[in-house]
Amino acid sequence: MPPIIEFTAPPLPHYIVSGLSALPVGGKHPSRKNIGAFDLLVAVRGCLYVGEEEREYEITEGHALILRPDSYHYAYEGCREESLHHWLHFQILGDWRVLDEEEYWSSRGRSHESDPQDYLSLHPFATTAYTLALPQFTRLAQQQKMAEIISELTEMNRHIHLPSVRLKQQALFQEVILLLSASLESDRPTPQSLCAERAASYLREHYREPFSAKKLGKAINFHPVYIARCMQKMFGCSPSVYLLRLRIDQSKLLLLQTDLPVERVAEEVGFNQAAYFTASFSRFEGMSPRKYRQRFAYNKS
């Protein structure tokens, strides 16, 4: 099983920088050694094939991998399809260690603390250290929320020269840490999560087609109402909204990696009307498709 990274706070993990990267077929995540910072990768679409030391990971949609600052990580295979992922560099300035899963859960079953009321009465002004654990590789419990937070952090980099923005980034980044920690507690699949994942998988394969709740239910053999309830719990949205976000994410790839007109991009990802595509893209991304291309096209690989 993937290792677990446990750290002592304070101090809290420190945000450095983040971004959104698109990789074409055959594209690879850069290979690096001892970069001095943790590198969080969150897949939006496609798959990254990344190894660290002797372990190899397939980072598919909704999964996250933390690459350690003291290790060699590398791409062991190029992308088999166009892929999109968030990346975020952060640092833990305090103590941290790597545990295997058995060791971690075993240590959680043992208590090393005395009565907290007794401690507070003896040390009323002391700073009490505590530990937090992050799964090195996990399926995110709230992948959409994670993507939204990292996107907001990346957008805030445009105003990084303002001290108030830097402080807001550090506060917002703690939500990333909490989401990663929460994923450790919810790694075991439930019937609801399995249903939601089957529905999501179907939508990923058929995102260009018109949406039909009835057709989706028939395809994966679940009632549409149950599917909607499971996806709301798993992804925080209905199947139709999940599909809309999927199309928007795919359109980002086309905007960054091709020179197709916006109208053609809309058609390629399943929108019947370019105006509806532009309105939907603007609502989710806070800017029009043309503005998005102008701002981020220089990052394309």
Short mmCIF file of C-alpha atoms in Angstrom, two decimals:
data_model
loop_
_atom_site.label_atom_id
_atom_site.label_comp_id
_atom_site.label_asym_id
_atom_site.label_seq_id
_atom_site.Cartn_x
_atom_site.Cartn_y
_atom_site.Cartn_z
CA MET A 1 0.00 0.00 0.00
CA PRO A 2 1.14 3.61 -0.59
CA PRO A 3 3.00 5.24 2.32
CA ILE A 4 1.55 7.85 4.66
CA ILE A 5 3.28 11.15 5.41
CA GLU A 6 2.90 12.22 9.02
CA PHE A 7 3.99 15.64 10.21
CA THR A 8 4.04 17.57 13.46
CA ALA A 9 2.40 20.99 13.76
CA PRO A 10 3.05 23.78 14.44
CA PRO A 11 4.43 24.98 12.14
CA LEU A 12 1.77 24.31 9.51
CA PRO A 13 2.67 23.30 5.94
CA HIS A 14 3.59 26.29 3.79
CA TYR A 15 2.21 26.96 0.29
CA ILE A 16 4.80 27.91 -2.35
CA VAL A 17 3.24 27.94 -5.83
CA SER A 18 0.72 26.05 -7.97
CA GLY A 19 -0.45 25.79 -11.56
CA LEU A 20 -2.45 23.88 -14.16
CA SER A 21 -0.59 21.83 -16.76
CA ALA A 22 -1.84 20.16 -19.94
CA LEU A 23 0.11 17.27 -21.45
CA PRO A 24 -0.36 15.92 -24.96
CA VAL A 25 -0.27 12.26 -25.90
CA GLY A 26 3.27 11.11 -25.09
CA GLY A 27 3.84 14.02 -22.70
CA LYS A 28 5.55 13.31 -19.38
CA HIS A 29 5.81 14.85 -15.95
CA PRO A 30 9.39 16.10 -15.46
CA SER A 31 11.88 13.81 -13.73
CA ARG A 32 13.63 15.44 -10.77
CA LYS A 33 15.67 14.58 -7.70
CA ASN A 34 15.77 16.19 -4.25
CA ILE A 35 13.80 19.28 -5.28
CA GLY A 36 13.50 20.44 -1.66
CA ALA A 37 9.70 20.80 -1.66
CA PHE A 38 6.68 18.52 -1.71
CA ASP A 39 4.95 18.31 -5.10
CA LEU A 40 1.20 17.59 -5.03
CA LEU A 41 -0.27 16.33 -8.32
CA VAL A 42 -4.07 16.24 -8.76
CA ALA A 43 -5.31 14.67 -12.00
CA VAL A 44 -8.28 16.35 -13.69
CA ARG A 45 -8.38 14.29 -16.86
CA GLY A 46 -6.33 11.53 -18.43
CA CYS A 47 -3.55 9.78 -16.52
CA LEU A 48 -0.01 10.58 -15.35
CA TYR A 49 2.48 7.74 -15.00
CA VAL A 50 4.84 8.83 -12.24
CA GLY A 51 7.29 6.86 -10.15
CA GLU A 52 9.10 7.72 -6.94
CA GLU A 53 12.09 5.60 -6.03
CA GLU A 54 10.86 1.99 -6.41
CA ARG A 55 7.10 2.75 -6.51
CA GLU A 56 5.07 3.54 -9.62
CA TYR A 57 1.70 5.31 -9.66
CA GLU A 58 -1.07 5.83 -12.21
CA ILE A 59 -2.68 9.16 -11.33
CA THR A 60 -6.12 9.19 -12.92
CA GLU A 61 -8.98 11.67 -12.54
CA GLY A 62 -9.85 12.35 -8.92
CA HIS A 63 -6.59 10.94 -7.58
CA ALA A 64 -3.73 12.81 -5.93
CA LEU A 65 -0.06 11.96 -5.41
CA ILE A 66 2.41 13.73 -3.13
CA LEU A 67 6.01 13.52 -4.30
CA ARG A 68 8.53 13.86 -1.50
CA PRO A 69 11.24 16.56 -1.43
CA ASP A 70 14.03 14.12 -0.62
CA SER A 71 13.40 11.51 -3.32
CA TYR A 72 13.91 10.86 -7.01
CA HIS A 73 10.69 10.96 -9.01
CA TYR A 74 10.29 10.29 -12.70
CA ALA A 75 7.82 9.61 -15.52
CA TYR A 76 7.98 5.93 -16.38
CA GLU A 77 5.60 6.28 -19.33
CA GLY A 78 4.17 9.04 -21.52
CA CYS A 79 0.49 10.00 -21.40
CA ARG A 80 -1.70 7.70 -23.49
CA GLU A 81 -4.28 10.46 -23.94
CA GLU A 82 -4.38 14.21 -23.53
CA SER A 83 -4.16 14.89 -19.81
CA LEU A 84 -4.76 17.80 -17.49
CA HIS A 85 -3.55 18.13 -13.92
CA HIS A 86 -3.06 20.62 -11.13
CA TRP A 87 0.33 20.79 -9.43
CA LEU A 88 1.17 22.46 -6.14
CA HIS A 89 4.49 22.85 -4.35
CA PHE A 90 4.51 23.13 -0.58
CA GLN A 91 6.95 22.77 2.28
CA ILE A 92 6.76 21.30 5.76
CA LEU A 93 9.23 23.24 7.90
CA GLY A 94 8.71 21.09 11.00
CA ASP A 95 9.29 17.40 11.61
CA TRP A 96 7.80 14.82 9.26
CA ARG A 97 8.23 11.13 8.56
CA VAL A 98 6.99 8.42 6.21
CA LEU A 99 5.06 5.45 7.61
CA ASP A 100 3.61 2.36 6.00
CA GLU A 101 -0.15 2.00 6.41
CA GLU A 102 -0.02 -0.80 8.98
CA GLU A 103 2.38 1.15 11.17
CA TYR A 104 0.22 4.27 10.95
CA TRP A 105 -3.09 2.62 11.89
CA SER A 106 -1.36 0.68 14.64
CA SER A 107 0.04 3.87 16.17
CA ARG A 108 -3.41 5.48 16.07
CA GLY A 109 -4.69 2.75 18.33
CA ARG A 110 -2.23 3.70 21.07
CA SER A 111 -2.66 6.76 23.26
CA HIS A 112 0.45 8.59 24.44
CA GLU A 113 -1.25 11.57 26.01
CA SER A 114 -2.37 12.14 29.58
CA ASP A 115 -5.70 13.73 30.41
CA PRO A 116 -5.88 16.98 28.36
CA GLN A 117 -7.49 18.85 31.26
CA ASP A 118 -4.58 17.94 33.53
CA TYR A 119 -2.10 19.13 30.88
CA LEU A 120 -3.91 22.45 30.40
CA SER A 121 -4.07 23.11 34.11
CA LEU A 122 -0.30 22.60 34.41
CA HIS A 123 0.64 24.40 31.17
CA PRO A 124 -2.09 27.01 30.49
CA PHE A 125 -0.01 29.00 27.97
CA ALA A 126 1.92 26.19 26.31
CA THR A 127 1.81 25.55 22.57
CA THR A 128 0.70 21.97 22.16
CA ALA A 129 2.10 20.10 19.16
CA TYR A 130 -0.06 17.61 17.28
CA THR A 131 0.33 15.33 14.29
CA LEU A 132 -1.50 15.19 10.99
CA ALA A 133 -1.27 12.46 8.37
CA LEU A 134 -1.54 12.73 4.60
CA PRO A 135 -1.91 9.79 2.22
CA GLN A 136 0.90 9.89 -0.32
CA PHE A 137 -1.43 8.49 -2.98
CA THR A 138 -5.21 8.61 -2.66
CA ARG A 139 -8.57 9.00 -4.31
CA LEU A 140 -9.81 12.38 -3.14
CA ALA A 141 -12.94 12.38 -1.01
CA GLN A 142 -13.94 15.77 -2.47
CA GLN A 143 -12.12 16.07 -5.77
CA GLN A 144 -14.16 18.99 -7.15
CA LYS A 145 -13.61 21.07 -4.04
CA MET A 146 -9.89 20.29 -4.17
CA ALA A 147 -9.70 21.41 -7.82
CA GLU A 148 -11.59 24.62 -7.04
CA ILE A 149 -9.27 25.51 -4.14
CA ILE A 150 -6.08 24.89 -6.12
CA SER A 151 -7.50 26.89 -9.04
CA GLU A 152 -8.19 29.77 -6.67
CA LEU A 153 -4.68 29.57 -5.23
CA THR A 154 -3.22 29.62 -8.75
CA GLU A 155 -5.36 32.59 -9.77
CA MET A 156 -4.24 34.50 -6.67
CA ASN A 157 -0.62 34.22 -7.87
CA ARG A 158 -1.36 37.10 -10.24
CA HIS A 159 -1.42 39.38 -7.18
CA ILE A 160 1.35 37.67 -5.23
CA HIS A 161 3.13 41.01 -4.73
CA LEU A 162 0.43 42.01 -2.22
CA PRO A 163 1.17 40.81 1.36
CA SER A 164 -2.53 40.34 2.08
CA VAL A 165 -2.84 37.91 -0.85
CA ARG A 166 0.09 35.82 0.36
CA LEU A 167 -1.55 35.53 3.78
CA LYS A 168 -4.87 34.52 2.22
CA GLN A 169 -3.09 31.86 0.17
CA GLN A 170 -1.55 30.32 3.28
CA ALA A 171 -4.94 30.23 5.00
CA LEU A 172 -6.63 28.73 1.95
CA PHE A 173 -3.89 26.15 1.53
CA GLN A 174 -4.75 24.66 4.92
CA GLU A 175 -8.04 23.55 3.34
CA VAL A 176 -5.99 21.53 0.84
CA ILE A 177 -4.24 19.83 3.77
CA LEU A 178 -7.57 19.09 5.46
CA LEU A 179 -9.03 17.61 2.26
CA LEU A 180 -6.00 15.36 1.82
CA SER A 181 -6.21 14.27 5.44
CA ALA A 182 -9.94 13.54 5.07
CA SER A 183 -9.22 11.33 2.07
CA LEU A 184 -7.12 9.10 4.30
CA GLU A 185 -10.18 8.37 6.42
CA SER A 186 -12.41 7.55 3.45
CA ASP A 187 -10.19 5.38 1.24
CA ARG A 188 -12.38 2.28 1.52
CA PRO A 189 -14.99 2.17 -1.26
CA THR A 190 -18.71 2.03 -0.40
CA PRO A 191 -21.61 0.85 -2.60
CA GLN A 192 -22.49 4.51 -3.17
CA SER A 193 -18.95 5.41 -4.21
CA LEU A 194 -18.78 2.44 -6.57
CA CYS A 195 -22.05 3.51 -8.23
CA ALA A 196 -20.82 7.09 -8.52
CA GLU A 197 -17.52 5.97 -10.03
CA ARG A 198 -19.27 3.74 -12.58
CA ALA A 199 -21.47 6.68 -13.60
CA ALA A 200 -18.47 9.00 -13.78
CA SER A 201 -16.56 6.48 -15.89
CA TYR A 202 -19.46 6.22 -18.32
CA LEU A 203 -19.73 10.01 -18.59
CA ARG A 204 -16.00 10.31 -19.23
CA GLU A 205 -16.29 7.89 -22.14
CA HIS A 206 -19.41 9.51 -23.60
CA TYR A 207 -18.97 13.19 -22.71
CA ARG A 208 -19.47 14.30 -26.33
CA GLU A 209 -22.93 12.72 -26.46
CA PRO A 210 -26.20 14.42 -25.37
CA PHE A 211 -26.94 13.74 -21.70
CA SER A 212 -29.83 11.50 -20.67
CA ALA A 213 -30.32 10.39 -17.06
CA LYS A 214 -32.40 7.46 -18.26
CA LYS A 215 -29.72 6.35 -20.70
CA LEU A 216 -27.05 6.63 -18.00
CA GLY A 217 -29.13 4.52 -15.61
CA LYS A 218 -29.67 1.84 -18.22
CA ALA A 219 -25.99 1.77 -19.14
CA ILE A 220 -24.74 1.08 -15.60
CA ASN A 221 -27.87 -0.71 -14.31
CA PHE A 222 -28.83 1.72 -11.53
CA HIS A 223 -31.91 3.90 -11.08
CA PRO A 224 -31.24 7.52 -12.19
CA VAL A 225 -32.39 8.90 -8.82
CA TYR A 226 -29.95 6.63 -6.96
CA ILE A 227 -27.15 7.59 -9.35
CA ALA A 228 -27.82 11.27 -8.76
CA ARG A 229 -27.79 10.77 -4.97
CA CYS A 230 -24.52 8.80 -5.11
CA MET A 231 -22.79 11.34 -7.37
CA GLN A 232 -23.96 14.21 -5.17
CA LYS A 233 -22.39 12.50 -2.18
CA MET A 234 -19.20 11.45 -3.98
CA PHE A 235 -18.54 14.41 -6.28
CA GLY A 236 -20.72 17.13 -4.77
CA CYS A 237 -22.81 17.55 -7.91
CA SER A 238 -25.44 15.92 -10.12
CA PRO A 239 -24.53 13.79 -13.17
CA SER A 240 -25.44 16.64 -15.52
CA VAL A 241 -23.22 19.12 -13.67
CA TYR A 242 -20.41 16.55 -13.53
CA LEU A 243 -20.70 16.18 -17.30
CA LEU A 244 -20.66 19.95 -17.74
CA ARG A 245 -17.47 20.24 -15.68
CA LEU A 246 -15.96 17.37 -17.65
CA ARG A 247 -16.65 19.16 -20.92
CA ILE A 248 -15.20 22.39 -19.56
CA ASP A 249 -12.02 20.58 -18.46
CA GLN A 250 -11.66 18.98 -21.90
CA SER A 251 -12.21 22.33 -23.56
CA LYS A 252 -9.27 23.71 -21.56
CA LEU A 253 -7.00 21.17 -23.22
CA LEU A 254 -8.18 22.17 -26.68
CA LEU A 255 -7.86 25.87 -25.88
CA LEU A 256 -4.29 25.38 -24.64
CA GLN A 257 -3.04 22.86 -27.18
CA THR A 258 -4.81 23.77 -30.41
CA ASP A 259 -5.68 26.83 -32.45
CA LEU A 260 -9.27 25.70 -33.03
CA PRO A 261 -11.85 28.51 -32.99
CA VAL A 262 -13.91 28.68 -29.80
CA GLU A 263 -17.00 27.59 -31.75
CA ARG A 264 -15.20 24.44 -32.90
CA VAL A 265 -13.90 23.75 -29.38
CA ALA A 266 -17.49 23.93 -28.13
CA GLU A 267 -18.57 21.42 -30.75
CA GLU A 268 -15.67 19.05 -30.04
CA VAL A 269 -16.55 18.74 -26.34
CA GLY A 270 -20.27 18.21 -26.79
CA PHE A 271 -21.88 21.66 -26.72
CA ASN A 272 -24.56 22.25 -29.34
CA GLN A 273 -24.39 26.01 -29.01
CA ALA A 274 -21.22 28.09 -28.77
CA ALA A 275 -23.02 30.77 -26.74
CA TYR A 276 -24.01 28.24 -24.07
CA PHE A 277 -20.43 26.94 -23.99
CA THR A 278 -19.05 30.44 -23.47
CA ALA A 279 -21.59 31.19 -20.72
CA SER A 280 -20.88 27.89 -18.95
CA PHE A 281 -17.11 28.27 -19.24
CA SER A 282 -17.27 31.81 -17.87
CA ARG A 283 -19.43 30.69 -14.94
CA PHE A 284 -17.01 27.94 -13.93
CA GLU A 285 -13.69 29.63 -14.73
CA GLY A 286 -14.48 33.28 -14.11
CA MET A 287 -13.38 34.27 -17.60
CA SER A 288 -14.35 33.60 -21.21
CA PRO A 289 -12.71 30.83 -23.28
CA ARG A 290 -10.86 33.44 -25.34
CA LYS A 291 -9.56 35.14 -22.21
CA TYR A 292 -8.48 31.77 -20.80
CA ARG A 293 -6.54 30.99 -23.99
CA GLN A 294 -4.85 34.40 -23.98
CA ARG A 295 -3.81 34.07 -20.34
CA PHE A 296 -2.61 30.45 -20.21
CA ALA A 297 -1.75 29.38 -23.76
CA TYR A 298 1.92 30.16 -23.17
CA ASN A 299 2.01 27.25 -20.67
CA LYS A 300 1.15 24.60 -23.23
CA SER A 301 3.69 21.84 -23.72
#
